[in-house]
Short mmCIF file of C-alpha atoms and ligand atoms in Angstrom, two decimals:
data_model
loop_
_atom_site.label_atom_id
_atom_site.label_comp_id
_atom_site.label_asym_id
_atom_site.label_seq_id
_atom_site.Cartn_x
_atom_site.Cartn_y
_atom_site.Cartn_z
CA MET A 1249 -86.59 228.97 -11.16
CA THR A 1250 -89.86 229.01 -9.27
CA ASP A 1251 -93.02 227.40 -10.59
CA LYS A 1252 -94.80 230.66 -9.97
CA LEU A 1253 -92.48 232.55 -12.31
CA LEU A 1254 -92.78 229.84 -14.94
CA ARG A 1255 -96.55 229.95 -14.74
CA LYS A 1256 -96.49 233.68 -15.15
CA ILE A 1257 -94.39 233.46 -18.31
CA GLU A 1258 -96.54 230.66 -19.63
CA GLU A 1259 -99.64 232.80 -19.12
CA GLU A 1260 -97.91 235.73 -20.70
CA ILE A 1261 -96.96 233.72 -23.78
CA SER A 1262 -100.43 232.22 -24.07
CA ARG A 1263 -101.96 235.65 -23.86
CA LEU A 1264 -99.65 236.95 -26.60
CA HIS A 1265 -100.53 234.18 -28.96
CA MET A 1266 -104.23 234.12 -28.16
CA LYS A 1267 -104.32 237.74 -29.12
CA GLU A 1268 -102.48 237.10 -32.30
CA HIS A 1269 -103.81 233.83 -33.60
CA GLY A 1270 -106.84 232.86 -31.56
CA VAL A 1271 -107.38 229.81 -29.41
CA GLU A 1272 -106.96 227.19 -32.12
CA GLU A 1273 -103.20 227.67 -32.23
CA LEU A 1274 -102.72 227.28 -28.51
CA LYS A 1275 -102.16 223.56 -28.94
CA VAL A 1276 -99.12 224.35 -31.08
CA GLU A 1277 -97.91 226.84 -28.53
CA GLU A 1278 -98.13 224.19 -25.83
CA ASP A 1279 -96.03 221.89 -27.98
CA VAL A 1280 -93.38 224.53 -28.41
CA PHE A 1281 -93.27 225.79 -24.90
CA ASP A 1282 -92.85 222.67 -22.86
CA LYS A 1283 -91.46 223.28 -19.41
CA PRO A 1284 -87.75 222.74 -20.20
CA THR A 1285 -88.04 225.05 -23.23
CA LEU A 1286 -89.62 227.74 -21.07
CA GLU A 1287 -86.91 227.24 -18.47
CA THR A 1288 -84.24 227.68 -21.11
CA LEU A 1289 -85.94 230.85 -22.37
CA TYR A 1290 -85.98 232.16 -18.79
CA LYS A 1291 -82.36 231.34 -18.29
CA LEU A 1292 -81.56 233.27 -21.45
CA ALA A 1293 -83.73 236.14 -20.23
CA ASN A 1294 -81.91 236.13 -16.90
CA ARG A 1295 -78.58 236.26 -18.69
CA GLY A 1296 -79.82 239.24 -20.70
CA VAL A 1297 -79.58 237.43 -24.04
CA ILE A 1298 -83.33 237.95 -24.49
CA THR A 1299 -84.75 241.20 -23.13
CA ALA A 1300 -88.28 241.00 -24.57
CA MET A 1301 -90.27 238.26 -26.21
CA GLY A 1302 -92.46 239.29 -29.14
CA GLY A 1303 -95.02 237.59 -31.33
CA SER A 1304 -94.88 234.64 -33.65
CA ILE A 1305 -93.30 235.14 -37.08
CA SER A 1306 -93.97 231.68 -38.40
CA THR A 1307 -95.32 228.26 -37.48
CA GLY A 1308 -93.59 225.73 -39.70
CA LYS A 1309 -93.60 221.96 -39.93
CA GLU A 1310 -90.87 221.45 -37.38
CA ALA A 1311 -90.23 224.79 -35.77
CA ASN A 1312 -91.79 228.04 -34.67
CA VAL A 1313 -90.04 231.35 -35.19
CA PHE A 1314 -90.59 234.25 -32.80
CA TYR A 1315 -89.60 237.88 -32.76
CA ALA A 1316 -87.63 239.03 -29.73
CA LEU A 1317 -85.30 241.72 -28.51
CA GLY A 1318 -81.80 241.13 -27.23
CA GLU A 1319 -79.05 243.23 -25.71
CA ASP A 1320 -79.30 246.92 -26.61
CA LYS A 1321 -82.77 246.25 -28.07
CA ARG A 1322 -81.25 244.37 -30.96
CA GLU A 1323 -83.97 242.61 -32.96
CA LEU A 1324 -83.71 238.82 -32.85
CA ALA A 1325 -85.35 235.82 -34.43
CA ILE A 1326 -85.79 232.85 -32.11
CA LYS A 1327 -86.38 229.52 -33.81
CA ILE A 1328 -87.75 226.85 -31.51
CA TYR A 1329 -87.83 223.28 -32.77
CA ARG A 1330 -90.76 221.29 -31.42
CA ILE A 1331 -89.74 218.12 -29.68
CA THR A 1332 -93.08 216.33 -29.82
CA THR A 1333 -94.15 216.98 -33.39
CA SER A 1334 -90.93 217.12 -35.37
CA ASN A 1335 -90.31 214.66 -38.16
CA PHE A 1336 -87.51 212.59 -36.61
CA LYS A 1337 -87.24 210.11 -39.43
CA ALA A 1338 -86.47 212.87 -41.91
CA MET A 1339 -84.12 214.56 -39.45
CA SER A 1340 -82.11 211.43 -38.77
CA ASP A 1341 -81.77 210.73 -42.51
CA TYR A 1342 -79.95 214.02 -42.85
CA LEU A 1343 -77.92 213.60 -39.66
CA ILE A 1344 -76.84 210.06 -40.52
CA GLY A 1345 -74.14 210.34 -43.15
CA ASP A 1346 -72.85 213.60 -41.76
CA PRO A 1347 -69.57 212.72 -40.01
CA ARG A 1348 -69.94 215.72 -37.71
CA PHE A 1349 -72.85 213.92 -36.07
CA ALA A 1350 -71.59 210.35 -36.09
CA ASN A 1351 -72.11 209.66 -32.41
CA ILE A 1352 -75.55 211.00 -31.62
CA LYS A 1353 -77.96 209.12 -29.45
CA GLN A 1354 -81.17 208.18 -31.21
CA SER A 1355 -83.75 209.56 -28.78
CA LYS A 1356 -86.23 212.10 -30.18
CA LYS A 1357 -84.97 214.76 -27.88
CA SER A 1358 -81.32 214.29 -28.73
CA ILE A 1359 -82.06 214.25 -32.46
CA VAL A 1360 -83.86 217.58 -32.19
CA PHE A 1361 -81.05 219.05 -30.08
CA GLU A 1362 -78.44 217.88 -32.59
CA TRP A 1363 -80.53 219.28 -35.41
CA THR A 1364 -80.66 222.69 -33.73
CA LYS A 1365 -76.90 222.59 -33.21
CA LYS A 1366 -76.46 221.60 -36.83
CA GLU A 1367 -78.45 224.58 -38.06
CA PHE A 1368 -76.33 226.84 -35.85
CA LYS A 1369 -73.06 225.34 -37.12
CA ASN A 1370 -74.22 225.53 -40.72
CA LEU A 1371 -75.03 229.22 -40.24
CA VAL A 1372 -71.52 229.83 -38.88
CA ARG A 1373 -69.91 227.98 -41.78
CA ALA A 1374 -72.05 229.77 -44.35
CA ARG A 1375 -71.32 233.16 -42.83
CA ASP A 1376 -67.58 232.42 -42.72
CA ALA A 1377 -67.73 231.44 -46.39
CA GLY A 1378 -69.17 234.84 -47.33
CA VAL A 1379 -72.80 233.83 -47.68
CA ARG A 1380 -75.40 236.28 -46.31
CA VAL A 1381 -77.34 234.40 -43.64
CA PRO A 1382 -78.84 235.55 -40.33
CA GLU A 1383 -75.93 235.97 -37.94
CA PRO A 1384 -76.00 233.01 -35.56
CA ILE A 1385 -76.03 234.15 -31.93
CA LEU A 1386 -76.62 231.08 -29.80
CA SER A 1387 -78.04 227.59 -29.81
CA GLU A 1388 -79.18 225.74 -26.73
CA ARG A 1389 -81.26 222.57 -26.63
CA ASN A 1390 -84.03 223.13 -29.21
CA ILE A 1391 -83.61 226.91 -29.34
CA LEU A 1392 -81.67 228.82 -31.99
CA ILE A 1393 -81.18 232.57 -31.62
CA MET A 1394 -80.12 234.56 -34.64
CA GLU A 1395 -80.13 237.99 -36.18
CA PHE A 1396 -83.58 239.20 -37.21
CA ILE A 1397 -83.73 239.85 -40.95
CA GLY A 1398 -85.91 242.91 -41.39
CA GLU A 1399 -86.39 246.05 -39.36
CA HIS A 1400 -88.88 247.75 -37.06
CA GLU A 1401 -90.51 244.41 -36.26
CA GLN A 1402 -91.21 243.79 -39.96
CA HIS A 1403 -89.52 240.64 -41.13
CA ALA A 1404 -88.08 240.69 -44.63
CA PRO A 1405 -90.33 238.98 -47.19
CA ARG A 1406 -89.57 235.62 -48.74
CA LEU A 1407 -88.42 235.55 -52.36
CA LYS A 1408 -91.64 233.68 -53.12
CA ASP A 1409 -93.68 236.70 -52.04
CA VAL A 1410 -91.76 239.46 -53.84
CA GLY A 1411 -89.85 237.78 -56.69
CA ARG A 1412 -92.15 239.27 -59.31
CA ASP A 1413 -91.53 242.78 -58.01
CA LEU A 1414 -87.75 242.56 -58.29
CA GLU A 1415 -86.38 245.29 -60.52
CA ASP A 1416 -83.32 243.30 -61.43
CA ALA A 1417 -84.13 239.61 -61.13
CA ALA A 1418 -81.07 238.70 -63.22
CA SER A 1419 -78.55 240.12 -60.80
CA PHE A 1420 -80.49 238.74 -57.82
CA PHE A 1421 -80.27 235.31 -59.47
CA GLU A 1422 -76.53 235.76 -59.91
CA VAL A 1423 -76.08 236.50 -56.23
CA VAL A 1424 -78.13 233.40 -55.32
CA ILE A 1425 -75.83 231.30 -57.52
CA ASP A 1426 -72.75 233.04 -56.09
CA TYR A 1427 -73.91 232.12 -52.55
CA THR A 1428 -74.61 228.54 -53.60
CA THR A 1429 -71.09 228.41 -55.06
CA LYS A 1430 -69.49 229.86 -51.94
CA LEU A 1431 -71.44 227.43 -49.82
CA TYR A 1432 -70.21 224.52 -51.93
CA GLN A 1433 -66.63 225.58 -52.59
CA ASN A 1434 -65.70 227.50 -49.44
CA ALA A 1435 -67.93 225.90 -46.79
CA SER A 1436 -68.20 222.40 -48.32
CA LEU A 1437 -71.93 222.56 -47.68
CA VAL A 1438 -75.09 222.00 -49.68
CA HIS A 1439 -78.18 223.83 -48.43
CA ALA A 1440 -80.43 220.91 -49.44
CA ASP A 1441 -83.72 222.82 -49.13
CA LEU A 1442 -82.99 225.85 -51.26
CA SER A 1443 -86.00 227.45 -52.90
CA GLU A 1444 -87.94 230.70 -53.06
CA PHE A 1445 -89.36 229.76 -49.64
CA ASN A 1446 -85.99 229.75 -47.87
CA ILE A 1447 -84.50 232.90 -49.35
CA LEU A 1448 -85.46 236.24 -47.80
CA VAL A 1449 -85.19 239.51 -49.68
CA GLU A 1450 -83.44 242.31 -47.86
CA GLY A 1451 -83.38 245.96 -48.90
CA GLY A 1452 -86.68 246.19 -50.79
CA SER A 1453 -87.27 245.12 -54.36
CA GLY A 1454 -85.24 247.82 -56.16
CA ASP A 1455 -81.48 248.00 -56.83
CA GLU A 1456 -80.68 247.27 -53.21
CA ALA A 1457 -82.49 243.91 -53.11
CA ARG A 1458 -80.23 241.23 -51.67
CA PRO A 1459 -80.86 237.54 -50.92
CA VAL A 1460 -80.46 236.08 -47.45
CA PHE A 1461 -80.32 232.30 -47.18
CA ILE A 1462 -82.27 230.87 -44.24
CA ASP A 1463 -83.49 227.52 -42.87
CA ILE A 1464 -80.19 225.72 -43.29
CA GLY A 1465 -80.71 222.97 -40.67
CA GLN A 1466 -80.87 220.20 -43.25
CA GLY A 1467 -77.70 221.44 -44.98
CA VAL A 1468 -75.17 218.63 -45.44
CA THR A 1469 -71.42 218.47 -45.87
CA LEU A 1470 -70.03 217.28 -49.20
CA ASP A 1471 -69.15 213.87 -47.76
CA HIS A 1472 -72.84 213.13 -47.17
CA PRO A 1473 -73.85 210.34 -49.60
CA ASN A 1474 -76.69 212.44 -51.04
CA ALA A 1475 -74.83 215.76 -51.24
CA GLU A 1476 -74.63 215.77 -55.05
CA GLU A 1477 -78.29 214.86 -55.44
CA PHE A 1478 -79.29 217.63 -53.01
CA LEU A 1479 -77.14 220.15 -54.91
CA SER A 1480 -78.79 219.25 -58.22
CA ARG A 1481 -82.20 219.56 -56.60
CA ASP A 1482 -81.34 222.99 -55.10
CA ILE A 1483 -80.16 224.25 -58.48
CA HIS A 1484 -83.20 222.80 -60.19
CA ASN A 1485 -85.52 224.62 -57.75
CA ILE A 1486 -83.74 227.92 -58.21
CA CYS A 1487 -83.58 227.72 -62.01
CA ARG A 1488 -87.23 226.67 -62.18
CA TYR A 1489 -88.31 229.62 -60.04
CA PHE A 1490 -86.22 232.20 -61.89
CA SER A 1491 -87.34 230.90 -65.28
CA LYS A 1492 -90.82 232.06 -64.24
CA LEU A 1493 -89.30 235.52 -63.80
CA GLY A 1494 -87.88 235.43 -67.30
CA ILE A 1495 -84.34 234.34 -66.41
CA ASP A 1496 -83.30 231.44 -68.58
CA ALA A 1497 -80.26 229.59 -67.33
CA SER A 1498 -79.23 226.06 -68.16
CA GLU A 1499 -79.26 223.91 -65.03
CA GLU A 1500 -76.28 221.95 -66.33
CA ASP A 1501 -74.21 225.09 -66.85
CA VAL A 1502 -75.14 226.45 -63.43
CA LEU A 1503 -74.27 223.13 -61.78
CA ALA A 1504 -70.89 223.01 -63.52
CA SER A 1505 -70.15 226.57 -62.50
CA VAL A 1506 -71.16 226.00 -58.85
CA LYS A 1507 -68.80 223.02 -58.74
CA GLY A 1508 -66.02 225.06 -60.29
CA LEU A 1509 -65.81 222.84 -63.38
CA VAL A 1510 -66.00 225.73 -65.82
N1 ATP B 136 -83.66 235.28 -39.00
C1 ATP B 136 -84.90 235.55 -39.42
N2 ATP B 136 -85.32 236.84 -39.52
C2 ATP B 136 -86.58 237.11 -39.94
N3 ATP B 136 -87.48 236.19 -40.27
C3 ATP B 136 -87.12 234.90 -40.18
C4 ATP B 136 -85.82 234.51 -39.76
N4 ATP B 136 -85.74 233.16 -39.77
C5 ATP B 136 -86.94 232.73 -40.19
N5 ATP B 136 -87.78 233.75 -40.44
C6 ATP B 136 -89.17 233.68 -40.89
O1 ATP B 136 -89.75 232.48 -40.42
C7 ATP B 136 -90.12 231.64 -41.51
C8 ATP B 136 -89.79 230.19 -41.16
O2 ATP B 136 -88.42 230.04 -40.92
P1 ATP B 136 -87.62 228.77 -41.45
O3 ATP B 136 -87.77 228.67 -42.92
O4 ATP B 136 -86.26 228.83 -40.89
O5 ATP B 136 -88.34 227.59 -40.72
P2 ATP B 136 -89.42 226.52 -41.26
O6 ATP B 136 -89.42 226.41 -42.74
O7 ATP B 136 -90.67 226.80 -40.56
O8 ATP B 136 -88.79 225.28 -40.66
P3 ATP B 136 -89.36 223.83 -40.82
O9 ATP B 136 -88.85 223.35 -42.14
O10 ATP B 136 -88.76 223.14 -39.66
O11 ATP B 136 -90.84 223.92 -40.77
C9 ATP B 136 -89.37 232.17 -42.70
O12 ATP B 136 -90.06 231.96 -43.91
C10 ATP B 136 -89.26 233.65 -42.40
O13 ATP B 136 -90.44 234.32 -42.80
MG1 MG B 137 -88.45 227.32 -44.36
#
């Protein structure tokens, strides 16, 4: 990989984001696209995994999400965890206690890499358990490539943004609980950050509206010491949100049903 090529891509990415967000966000872009991250993106471009890099979908606390195209112009979402500004303390609290990550080194970089891998693995487990999540495609270093939820460059809205427009909030709620149950019973996982912010709505707001669970990096296995607490919190968040939409469900009953106790 020549420096010249790298510089060109760097310029290209800067230009893209200047156009979209103005100069003030360039600092963030620099954080995301450090040289090794750019090199990894290039490698993936050379392998044909990424065929075009699009604009930013979201700038979150720990990660940026970008739109891209893959093989056969398939739409992709690329989530890039920032190495310099991520919250490592919070990340290691979730990693510690998860036996799948018992032997990780404690450097910032390796925690972020493990975190990215964890989100990928959690997506695979969730998908295999019958939960609708973005299809995981690849994870490398701090980069996670997955199916883009949405179409024609328009990402699907978050539940938070369209919940009130749902024609049938009751059946949407049921599917959310069904996914939470499948996650718990079939995948032995708790999402641990489930809320109207981390559920996308596919298929519009009519009869076809379907939830898609996203942002599952902090998900923990049931042997994590806080798994039960996280599950109660997830269910609390969901019930609280849907009660605002007129769906009244008892948190206790939902919890018992998710755990298969009733
Ligand atoms: N696969 C996807 N397809 C379409 N849009 C996505 C996809 N993944 C994420 N997004 C969009 O990007 C936003 C942020 O993604 P996500 O929730 O995974 O990260 P985050 O909350 O920013 O992460 P962090 O907690 O590290 O800040 C989502 O609200 C959604 O709008
Ligand atoms: Mg999120």
